[in-house]
Short mmCIF file of C-alpha atoms in Angstrom, two decimals:
data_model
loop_
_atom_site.label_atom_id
_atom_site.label_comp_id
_atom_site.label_asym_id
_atom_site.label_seq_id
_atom_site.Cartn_x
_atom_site.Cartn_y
_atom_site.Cartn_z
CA UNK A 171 201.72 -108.90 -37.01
CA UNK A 172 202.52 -106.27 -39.36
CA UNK A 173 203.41 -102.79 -38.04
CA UNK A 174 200.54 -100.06 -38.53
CA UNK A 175 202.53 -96.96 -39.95
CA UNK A 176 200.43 -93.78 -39.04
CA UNK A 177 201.20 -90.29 -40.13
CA UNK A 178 201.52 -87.76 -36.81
CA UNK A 179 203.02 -84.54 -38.56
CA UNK A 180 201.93 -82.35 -41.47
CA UNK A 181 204.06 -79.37 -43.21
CA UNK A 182 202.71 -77.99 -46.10
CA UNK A 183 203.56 -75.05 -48.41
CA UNK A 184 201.06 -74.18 -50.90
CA UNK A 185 199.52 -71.75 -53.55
CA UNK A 186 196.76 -71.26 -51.49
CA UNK A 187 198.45 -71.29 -48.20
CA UNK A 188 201.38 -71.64 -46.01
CA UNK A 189 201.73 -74.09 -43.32
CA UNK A 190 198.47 -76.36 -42.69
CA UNK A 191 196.19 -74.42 -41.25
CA UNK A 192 196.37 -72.16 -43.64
CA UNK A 193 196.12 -74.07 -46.68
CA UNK A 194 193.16 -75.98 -45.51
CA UNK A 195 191.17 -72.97 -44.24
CA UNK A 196 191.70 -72.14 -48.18
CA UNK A 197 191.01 -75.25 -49.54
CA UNK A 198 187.35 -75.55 -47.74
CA UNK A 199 186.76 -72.04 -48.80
CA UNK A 200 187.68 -72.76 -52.32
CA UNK A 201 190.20 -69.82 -52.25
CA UNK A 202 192.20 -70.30 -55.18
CA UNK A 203 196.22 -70.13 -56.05
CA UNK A 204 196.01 -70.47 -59.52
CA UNK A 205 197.15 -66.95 -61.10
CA UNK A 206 198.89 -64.82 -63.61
CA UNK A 207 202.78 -65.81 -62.81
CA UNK A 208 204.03 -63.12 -61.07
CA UNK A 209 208.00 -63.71 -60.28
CA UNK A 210 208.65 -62.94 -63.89
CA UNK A 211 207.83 -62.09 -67.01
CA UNK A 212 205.87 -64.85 -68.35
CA UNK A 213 204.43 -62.82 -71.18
CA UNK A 214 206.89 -64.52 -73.78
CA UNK A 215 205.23 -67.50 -72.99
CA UNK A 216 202.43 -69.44 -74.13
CA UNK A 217 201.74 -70.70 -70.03
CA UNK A 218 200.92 -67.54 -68.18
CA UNK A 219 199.09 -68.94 -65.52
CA UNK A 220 200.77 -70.99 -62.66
CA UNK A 221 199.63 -72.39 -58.75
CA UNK A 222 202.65 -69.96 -57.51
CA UNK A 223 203.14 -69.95 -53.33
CA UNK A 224 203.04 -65.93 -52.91
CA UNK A 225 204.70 -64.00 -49.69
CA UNK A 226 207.39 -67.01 -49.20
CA UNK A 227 210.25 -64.90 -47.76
CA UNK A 228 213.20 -67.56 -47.35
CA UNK A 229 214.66 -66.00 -45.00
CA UNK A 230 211.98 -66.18 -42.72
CA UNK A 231 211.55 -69.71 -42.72
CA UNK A 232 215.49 -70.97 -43.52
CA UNK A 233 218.52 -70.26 -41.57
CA UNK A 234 220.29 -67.62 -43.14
CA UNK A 235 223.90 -69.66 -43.99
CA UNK A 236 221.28 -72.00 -46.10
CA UNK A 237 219.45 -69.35 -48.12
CA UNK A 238 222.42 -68.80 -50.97
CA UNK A 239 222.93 -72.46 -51.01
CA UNK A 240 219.31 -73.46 -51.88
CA UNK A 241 216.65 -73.70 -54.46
CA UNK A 242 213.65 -72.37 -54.17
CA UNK A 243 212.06 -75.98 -53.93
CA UNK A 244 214.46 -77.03 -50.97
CA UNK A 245 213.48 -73.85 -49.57
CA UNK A 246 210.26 -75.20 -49.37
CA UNK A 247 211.24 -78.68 -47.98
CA UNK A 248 213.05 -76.86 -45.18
CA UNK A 249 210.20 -75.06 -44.02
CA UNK A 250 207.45 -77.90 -44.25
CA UNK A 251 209.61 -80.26 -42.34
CA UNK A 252 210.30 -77.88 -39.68
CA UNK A 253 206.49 -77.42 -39.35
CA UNK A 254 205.68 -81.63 -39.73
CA UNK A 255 208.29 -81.93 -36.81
CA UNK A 256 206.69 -79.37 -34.47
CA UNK A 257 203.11 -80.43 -35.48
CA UNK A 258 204.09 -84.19 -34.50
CA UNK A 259 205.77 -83.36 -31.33
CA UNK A 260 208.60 -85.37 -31.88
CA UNK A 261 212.15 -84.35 -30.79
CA UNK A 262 214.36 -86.11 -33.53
CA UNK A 263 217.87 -85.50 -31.13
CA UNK A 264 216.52 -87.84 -28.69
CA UNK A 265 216.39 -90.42 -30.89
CA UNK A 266 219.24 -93.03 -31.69
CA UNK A 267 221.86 -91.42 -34.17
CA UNK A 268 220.02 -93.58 -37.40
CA UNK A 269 216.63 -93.84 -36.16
CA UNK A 270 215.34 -91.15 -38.01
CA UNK A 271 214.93 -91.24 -41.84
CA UNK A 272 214.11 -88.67 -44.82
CA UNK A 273 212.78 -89.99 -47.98
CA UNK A 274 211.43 -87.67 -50.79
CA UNK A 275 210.38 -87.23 -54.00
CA UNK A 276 211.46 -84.54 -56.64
CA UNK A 277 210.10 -84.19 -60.30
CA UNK A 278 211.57 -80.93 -61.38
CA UNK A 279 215.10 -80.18 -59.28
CA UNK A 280 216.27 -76.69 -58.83
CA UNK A 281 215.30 -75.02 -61.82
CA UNK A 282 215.48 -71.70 -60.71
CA UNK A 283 218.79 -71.73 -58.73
CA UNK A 284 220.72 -73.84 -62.10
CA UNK A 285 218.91 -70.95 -64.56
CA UNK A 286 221.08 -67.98 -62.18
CA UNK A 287 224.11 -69.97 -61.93
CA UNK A 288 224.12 -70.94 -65.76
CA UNK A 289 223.22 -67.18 -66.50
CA UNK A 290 226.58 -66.33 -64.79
CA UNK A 291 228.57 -69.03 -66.72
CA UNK A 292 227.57 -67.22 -69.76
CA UNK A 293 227.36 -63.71 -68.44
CA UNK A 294 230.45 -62.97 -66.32
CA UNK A 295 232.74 -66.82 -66.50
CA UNK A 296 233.10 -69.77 -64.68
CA UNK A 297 234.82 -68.60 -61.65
CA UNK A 298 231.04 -66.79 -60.70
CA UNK A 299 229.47 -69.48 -60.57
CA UNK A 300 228.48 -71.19 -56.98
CA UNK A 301 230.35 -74.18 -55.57
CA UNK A 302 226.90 -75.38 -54.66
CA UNK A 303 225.06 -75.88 -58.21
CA UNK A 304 227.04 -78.64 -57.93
CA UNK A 305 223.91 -80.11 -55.75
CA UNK A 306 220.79 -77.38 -55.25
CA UNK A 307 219.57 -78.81 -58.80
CA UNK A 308 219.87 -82.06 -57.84
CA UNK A 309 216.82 -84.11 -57.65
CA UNK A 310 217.94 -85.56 -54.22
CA UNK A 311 219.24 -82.23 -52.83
CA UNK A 312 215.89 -82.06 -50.25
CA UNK A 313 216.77 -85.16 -49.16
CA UNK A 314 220.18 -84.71 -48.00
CA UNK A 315 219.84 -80.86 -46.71
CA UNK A 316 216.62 -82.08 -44.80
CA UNK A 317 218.67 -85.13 -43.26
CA UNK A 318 221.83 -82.44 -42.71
CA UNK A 319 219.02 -79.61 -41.03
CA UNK A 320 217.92 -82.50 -38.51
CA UNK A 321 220.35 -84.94 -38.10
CA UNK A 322 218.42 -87.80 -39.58
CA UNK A 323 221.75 -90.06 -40.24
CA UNK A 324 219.20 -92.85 -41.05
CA UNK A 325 218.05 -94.25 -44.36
CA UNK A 326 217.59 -92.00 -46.78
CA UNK A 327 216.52 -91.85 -50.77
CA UNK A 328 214.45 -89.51 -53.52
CA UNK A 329 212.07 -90.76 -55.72
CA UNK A 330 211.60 -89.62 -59.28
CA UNK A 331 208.61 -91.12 -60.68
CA UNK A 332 206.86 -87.36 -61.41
CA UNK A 333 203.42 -86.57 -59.70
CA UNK A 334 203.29 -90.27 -58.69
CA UNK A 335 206.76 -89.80 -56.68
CA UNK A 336 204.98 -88.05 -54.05
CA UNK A 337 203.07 -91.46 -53.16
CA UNK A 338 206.00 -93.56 -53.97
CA UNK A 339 208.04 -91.66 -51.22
CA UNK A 340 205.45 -92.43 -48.72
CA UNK A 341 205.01 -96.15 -49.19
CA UNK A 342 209.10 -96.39 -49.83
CA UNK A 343 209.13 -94.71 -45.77
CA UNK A 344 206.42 -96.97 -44.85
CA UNK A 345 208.68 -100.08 -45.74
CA UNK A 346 211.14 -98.53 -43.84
CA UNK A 347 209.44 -98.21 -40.83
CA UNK A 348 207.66 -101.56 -40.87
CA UNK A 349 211.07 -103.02 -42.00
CA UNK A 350 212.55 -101.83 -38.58
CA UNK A 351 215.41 -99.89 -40.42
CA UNK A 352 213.83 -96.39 -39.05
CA UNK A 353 211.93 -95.28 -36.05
CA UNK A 354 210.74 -91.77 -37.42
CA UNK A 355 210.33 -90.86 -41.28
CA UNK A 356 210.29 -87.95 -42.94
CA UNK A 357 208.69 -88.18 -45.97
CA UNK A 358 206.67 -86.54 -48.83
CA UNK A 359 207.61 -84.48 -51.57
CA UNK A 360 208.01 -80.61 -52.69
CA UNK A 361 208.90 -78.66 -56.29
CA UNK A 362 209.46 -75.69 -57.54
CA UNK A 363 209.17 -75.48 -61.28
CA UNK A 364 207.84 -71.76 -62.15
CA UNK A 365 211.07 -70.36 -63.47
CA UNK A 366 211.55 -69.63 -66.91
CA UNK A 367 214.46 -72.09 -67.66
CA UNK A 368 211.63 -74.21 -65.61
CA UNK A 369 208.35 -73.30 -67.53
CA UNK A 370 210.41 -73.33 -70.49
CA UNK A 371 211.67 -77.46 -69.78
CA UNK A 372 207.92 -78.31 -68.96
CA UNK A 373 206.14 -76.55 -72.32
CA UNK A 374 207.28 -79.03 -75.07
CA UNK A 375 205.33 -82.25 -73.33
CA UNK A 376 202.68 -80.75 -74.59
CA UNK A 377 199.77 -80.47 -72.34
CA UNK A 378 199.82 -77.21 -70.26
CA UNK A 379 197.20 -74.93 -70.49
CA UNK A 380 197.68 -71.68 -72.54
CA UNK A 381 194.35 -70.19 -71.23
CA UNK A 382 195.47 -67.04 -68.99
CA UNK A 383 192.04 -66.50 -67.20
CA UNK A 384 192.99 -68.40 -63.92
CA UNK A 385 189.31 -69.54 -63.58
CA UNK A 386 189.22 -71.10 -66.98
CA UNK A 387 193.03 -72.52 -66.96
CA UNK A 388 192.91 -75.61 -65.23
CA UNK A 389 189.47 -77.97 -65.36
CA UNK A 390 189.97 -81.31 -64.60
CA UNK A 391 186.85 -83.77 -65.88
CA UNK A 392 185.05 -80.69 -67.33
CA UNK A 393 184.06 -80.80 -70.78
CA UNK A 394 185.73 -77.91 -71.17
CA UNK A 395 189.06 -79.25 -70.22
CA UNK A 396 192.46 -77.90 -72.12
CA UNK A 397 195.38 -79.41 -70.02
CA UNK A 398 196.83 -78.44 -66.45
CA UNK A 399 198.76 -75.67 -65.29
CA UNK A 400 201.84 -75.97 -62.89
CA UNK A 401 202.48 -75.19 -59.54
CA UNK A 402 204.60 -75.14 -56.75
CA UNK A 403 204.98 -76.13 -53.45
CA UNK A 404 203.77 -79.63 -51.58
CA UNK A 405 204.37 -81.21 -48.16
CA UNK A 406 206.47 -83.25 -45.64
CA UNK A 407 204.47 -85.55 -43.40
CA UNK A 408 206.11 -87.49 -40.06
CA UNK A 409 205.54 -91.57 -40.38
CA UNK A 410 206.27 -93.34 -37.47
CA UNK A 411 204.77 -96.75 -36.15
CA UNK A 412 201.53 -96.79 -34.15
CA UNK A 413 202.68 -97.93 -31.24
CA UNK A 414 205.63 -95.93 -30.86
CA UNK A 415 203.42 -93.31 -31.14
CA UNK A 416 201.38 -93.81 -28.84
CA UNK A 417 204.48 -95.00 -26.56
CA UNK A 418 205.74 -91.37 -26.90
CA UNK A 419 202.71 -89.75 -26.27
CA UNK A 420 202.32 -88.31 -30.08
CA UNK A 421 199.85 -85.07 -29.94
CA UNK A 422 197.92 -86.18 -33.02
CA UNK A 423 197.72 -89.46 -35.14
CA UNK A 424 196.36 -88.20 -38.08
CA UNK A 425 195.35 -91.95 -40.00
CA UNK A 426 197.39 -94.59 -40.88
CA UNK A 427 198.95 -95.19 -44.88
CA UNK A 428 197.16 -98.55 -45.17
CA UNK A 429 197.46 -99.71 -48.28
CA UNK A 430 200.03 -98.90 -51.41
CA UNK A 431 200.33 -100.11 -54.86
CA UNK A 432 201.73 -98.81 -58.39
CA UNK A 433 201.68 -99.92 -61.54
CA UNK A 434 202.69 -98.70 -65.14
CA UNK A 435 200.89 -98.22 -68.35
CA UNK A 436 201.77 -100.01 -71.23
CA UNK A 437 203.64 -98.28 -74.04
CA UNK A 438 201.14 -96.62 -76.44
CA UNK A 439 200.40 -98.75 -79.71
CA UNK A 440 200.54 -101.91 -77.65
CA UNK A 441 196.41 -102.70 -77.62
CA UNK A 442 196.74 -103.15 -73.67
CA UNK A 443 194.76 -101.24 -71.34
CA UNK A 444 195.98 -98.57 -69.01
CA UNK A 445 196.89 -99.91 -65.53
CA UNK A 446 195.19 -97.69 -63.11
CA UNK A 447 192.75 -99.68 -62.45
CA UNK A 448 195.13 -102.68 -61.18
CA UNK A 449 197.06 -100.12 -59.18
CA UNK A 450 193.88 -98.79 -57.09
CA UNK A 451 192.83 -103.05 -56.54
CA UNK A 452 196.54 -103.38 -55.77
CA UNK A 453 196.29 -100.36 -53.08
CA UNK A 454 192.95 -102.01 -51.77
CA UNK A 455 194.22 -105.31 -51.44
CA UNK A 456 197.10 -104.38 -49.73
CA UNK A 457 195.14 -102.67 -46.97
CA UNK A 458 192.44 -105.42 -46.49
CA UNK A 459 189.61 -103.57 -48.29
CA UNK A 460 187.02 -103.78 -50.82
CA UNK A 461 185.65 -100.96 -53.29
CA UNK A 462 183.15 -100.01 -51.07
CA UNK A 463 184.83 -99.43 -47.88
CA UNK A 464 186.85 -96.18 -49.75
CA UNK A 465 184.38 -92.98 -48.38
CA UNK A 466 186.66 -90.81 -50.77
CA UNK A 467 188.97 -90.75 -53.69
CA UNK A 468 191.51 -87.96 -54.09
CA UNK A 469 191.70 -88.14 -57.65
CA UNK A 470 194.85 -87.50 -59.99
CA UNK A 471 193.13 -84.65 -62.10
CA UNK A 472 195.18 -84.24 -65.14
CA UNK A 473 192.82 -81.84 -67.03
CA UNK A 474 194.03 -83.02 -70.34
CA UNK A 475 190.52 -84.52 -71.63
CA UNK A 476 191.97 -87.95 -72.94
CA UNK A 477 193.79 -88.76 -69.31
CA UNK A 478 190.72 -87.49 -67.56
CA UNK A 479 188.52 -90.02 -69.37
CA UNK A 480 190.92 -92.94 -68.69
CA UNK A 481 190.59 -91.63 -65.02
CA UNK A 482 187.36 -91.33 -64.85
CA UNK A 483 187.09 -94.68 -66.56
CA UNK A 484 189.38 -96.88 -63.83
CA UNK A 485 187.43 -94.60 -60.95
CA UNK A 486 184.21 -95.95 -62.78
CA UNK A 487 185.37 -99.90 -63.63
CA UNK A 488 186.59 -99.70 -59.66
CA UNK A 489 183.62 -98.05 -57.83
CA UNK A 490 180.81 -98.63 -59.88
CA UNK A 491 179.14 -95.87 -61.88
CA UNK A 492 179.22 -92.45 -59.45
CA UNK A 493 180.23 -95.50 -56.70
CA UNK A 494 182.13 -92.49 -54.38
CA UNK A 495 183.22 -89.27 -54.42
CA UNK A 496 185.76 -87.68 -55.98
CA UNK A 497 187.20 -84.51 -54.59
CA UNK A 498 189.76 -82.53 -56.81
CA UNK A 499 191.45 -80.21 -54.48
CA UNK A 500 194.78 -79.31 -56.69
CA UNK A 501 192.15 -77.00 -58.92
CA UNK A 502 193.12 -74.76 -56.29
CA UNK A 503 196.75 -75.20 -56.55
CA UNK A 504 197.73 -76.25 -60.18
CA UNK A 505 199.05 -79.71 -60.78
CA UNK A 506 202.86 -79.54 -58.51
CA UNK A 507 204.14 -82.61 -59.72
CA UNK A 508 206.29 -84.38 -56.96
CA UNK A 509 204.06 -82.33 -54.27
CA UNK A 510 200.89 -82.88 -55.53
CA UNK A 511 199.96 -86.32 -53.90
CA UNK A 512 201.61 -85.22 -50.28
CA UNK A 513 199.33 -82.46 -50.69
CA UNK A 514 196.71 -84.78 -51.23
CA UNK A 515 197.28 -87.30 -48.56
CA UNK A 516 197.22 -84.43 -46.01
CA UNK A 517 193.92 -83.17 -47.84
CA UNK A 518 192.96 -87.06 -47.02
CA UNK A 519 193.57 -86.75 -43.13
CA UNK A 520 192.12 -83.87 -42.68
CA UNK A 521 189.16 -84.70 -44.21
CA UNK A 522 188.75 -87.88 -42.14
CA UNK A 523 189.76 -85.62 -39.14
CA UNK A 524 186.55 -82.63 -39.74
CA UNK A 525 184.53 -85.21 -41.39
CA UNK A 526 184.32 -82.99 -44.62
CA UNK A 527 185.56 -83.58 -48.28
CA UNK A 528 186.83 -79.90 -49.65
CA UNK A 529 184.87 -79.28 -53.23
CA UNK A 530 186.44 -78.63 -56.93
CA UNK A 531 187.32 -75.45 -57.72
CA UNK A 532 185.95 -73.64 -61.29
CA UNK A 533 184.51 -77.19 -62.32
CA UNK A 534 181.00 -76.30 -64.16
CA UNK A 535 180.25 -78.82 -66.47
CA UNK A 536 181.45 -83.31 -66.34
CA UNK A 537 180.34 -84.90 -69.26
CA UNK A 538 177.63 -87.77 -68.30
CA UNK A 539 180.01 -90.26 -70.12
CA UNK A 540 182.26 -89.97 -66.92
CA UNK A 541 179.45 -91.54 -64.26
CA UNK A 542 181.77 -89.33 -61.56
CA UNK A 543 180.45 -88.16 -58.72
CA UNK A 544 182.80 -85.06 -57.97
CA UNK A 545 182.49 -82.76 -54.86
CA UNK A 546 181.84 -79.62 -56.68
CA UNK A 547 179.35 -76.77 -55.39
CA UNK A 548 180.71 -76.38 -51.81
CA UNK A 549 182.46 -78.72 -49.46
CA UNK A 550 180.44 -81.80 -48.52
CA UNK A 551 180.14 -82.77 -44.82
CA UNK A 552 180.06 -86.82 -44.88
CA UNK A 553 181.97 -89.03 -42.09
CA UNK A 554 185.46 -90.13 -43.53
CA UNK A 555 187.35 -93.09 -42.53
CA UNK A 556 189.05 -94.50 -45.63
CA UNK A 557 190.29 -92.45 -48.42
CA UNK A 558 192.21 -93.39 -51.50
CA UNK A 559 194.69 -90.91 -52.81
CA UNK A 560 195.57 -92.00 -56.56
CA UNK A 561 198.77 -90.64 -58.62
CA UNK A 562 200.27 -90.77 -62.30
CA UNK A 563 203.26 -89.54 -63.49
CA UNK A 564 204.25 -88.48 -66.83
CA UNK A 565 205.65 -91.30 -69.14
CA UNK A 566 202.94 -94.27 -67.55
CA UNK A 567 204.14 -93.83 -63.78
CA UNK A 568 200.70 -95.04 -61.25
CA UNK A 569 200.43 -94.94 -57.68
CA UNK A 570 197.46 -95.23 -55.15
CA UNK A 571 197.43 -95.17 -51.87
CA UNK A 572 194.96 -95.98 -49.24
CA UNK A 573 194.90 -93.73 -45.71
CA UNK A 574 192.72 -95.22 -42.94
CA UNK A 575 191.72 -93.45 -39.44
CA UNK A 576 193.06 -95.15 -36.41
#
């Protein structure tokens, strides 16, 4: 029998909230983190508004030898692991030298630490600049300082697949765990792109958001929709099998990732259809389920208007016509590219765990041609045992996932 993989940590740092409890107090509130960027001066820029994580003092939540060797966004992984580990209970230095695991995802790198060490090159020479650029921009770098911090000698890898990494991470760790190469995983996935050598790499794609009214920036299947703004921040969850879990006396199983699929999109011009669709059967299929066993999607959300209609239109060619809800949770956080699907796989959990699906944020008006029935106007209380969590990444990455209560 295949091993059940169940999720028994969460670690989350977010625009709207640090650490879990935090963040999804927030979220169910529909407290916003969507604002005017505030770390610098963004008014040369066309993007002014950005999902930034306020009050994150690093040295509060990273040992102090680490702090001048990190980027902000490994910053970020240090302290949501820390929290996953203590929320699941588990004490990793008990555990057999490569039994424990860390596999991430990154979109964006260190932006902000290769901008201060570049400035230096140009500013005052070579021989200022850090010995350790030479990995905090690296796209792996919260990988290996996460496996350094906790001594998780055990297979280990990054994902780069953009916001669909951060679902590609988890179903990588889930293979690992089923495959018997890891007892514990740490998994999940974090950035940090609000920097200006950062906001200044992710303008030319094309479809931020230049609105600066933070209510008005970011409107995902409204017909008022103008593109998405950035953010920053995401989450580390503990996987572990369901038995060991239980074997070890686990505090919490949170609901087990029970299905995973991904797909990509044809090159534009071709005449085929987008493959969504066949990644959310694919996801289904894997877990043993049928459209109408899913209580919840977590959808994507791109705000631009021509990816929200192909959304809306594999959510509709799935489900049926306004076949399930569809909660959009990252309108309070801005779209954080590697951490926005952790963020929305512990949205996922928790909802199964209150029995409530948190409501849209700033969402006023979805065109009738969607059929989508989205959780705007307050959160809506409805018993949750299956939720799908879907992903895409820029260039024709897509990733669902399917997260099932034990």
């Amino acid at each position: 029998m295949t091993a059940r993989i169940v999720v028994t940590g969460l670690g989350v740092v977010a625009p709207n909230g640090l650490g879990t409890d935090d963040h999804w107090k927030a979220t169910l509130a529909t407290r916003s983190g969507v604002r005017a960027i505030s770390r610098f001066d963004a008014s040369p820029y066309p993007v002014r508004v950005a999902g930034e994580v306020p009050e994150f003092t690093p040295s509060e939540h990273v040992p102090g030898r680490l702090v001048p060797q990190t980027d902000r966004t490994t910053q970020f992984a240090l302290a949501a692991a820390q929290w996953a580990i203590e929320d699941a209970g588990v004490d990793l230095a008990e555990l057999g030298p490569f039994d424990a695991g860390v596999i991430t995802a990154a979109g964006c790198g260190g932006f902000e630490f290769g901008q201060r060490e570049l400035q230096k090159l140009w500013s005052e020479g070579p021989q200022r600049v850090s010995a350790y650029q030479s990995f905090a921009w690296f796209y792996a770098v919260n990988t290996g300082q996460l496996s350094i911090r906790h001594g998780a000698r055990g297979a280990g890898s990054v994902v780069v697949s953009e916001q669909a990494g951060g679902l590609d991470a988890l179903a990588s760790a889930r293979r690992r765990l089923r495959g018997g190469d890891l007892t514990v995983a740490l998994t999940g996935g974090l950035d940090a792109p609000l920097s200006p050598w950062g906001l200044t790499a992710q303008i030319p794609v094309g479809l931020l958001s230049t609105r600066q009214d933070p209510q008005r920036a970011y409107l995902p299947f409204d017909a008022d929709a103008c593109g998405y703004v950035p953010g920053e921040g995401g989450g580390v969850l503990v996987l572990e099998e369901l038995e060991a879990a239980r074997g070890r006396g686990a505090p919490v199983v949170y609901g087990e990732i029970a299905g995973y699929a991904a797909t990509f999109d044809p090159r534009p011009g071709s005449g085929r259809p987008p493959a969504l669709a066949r990644a959310i059967h694919g996801a289904l299929a894997d877990a043993g389920l049928r459209p109408a066993d899913v209580d919840v999607v977590f959808a994507d959300a791109s705000g631009v208007p021509d990816q929200d209609a192909a959304e809306a239109a594999a959510i509709r060619d799935v489900f049926g016509p306004r076949g399930v809800p569809v909660a959009v949770p990252k309108t309070m956080t801005g779209r954080l590219y590697a951490g926005g699907a952790p963020l929305d796989v512990v949205a996922a959990l928790l909802s199964m765990r209150d029995s409530v699906v948190p409501a849209a944020a700033h969402i006023q008006d979805i065109p009738d041609a969607y059929e989508l029935d989205a959780v705007v106007d307050g959160p809506r209380e409805l018993p949750v045992r299956t939720a799908l969590v879907v992903a895409r990444g820029h260039g024709g990455f897509n990733s669902a996932l399917v997260v099932r209560a034990v």
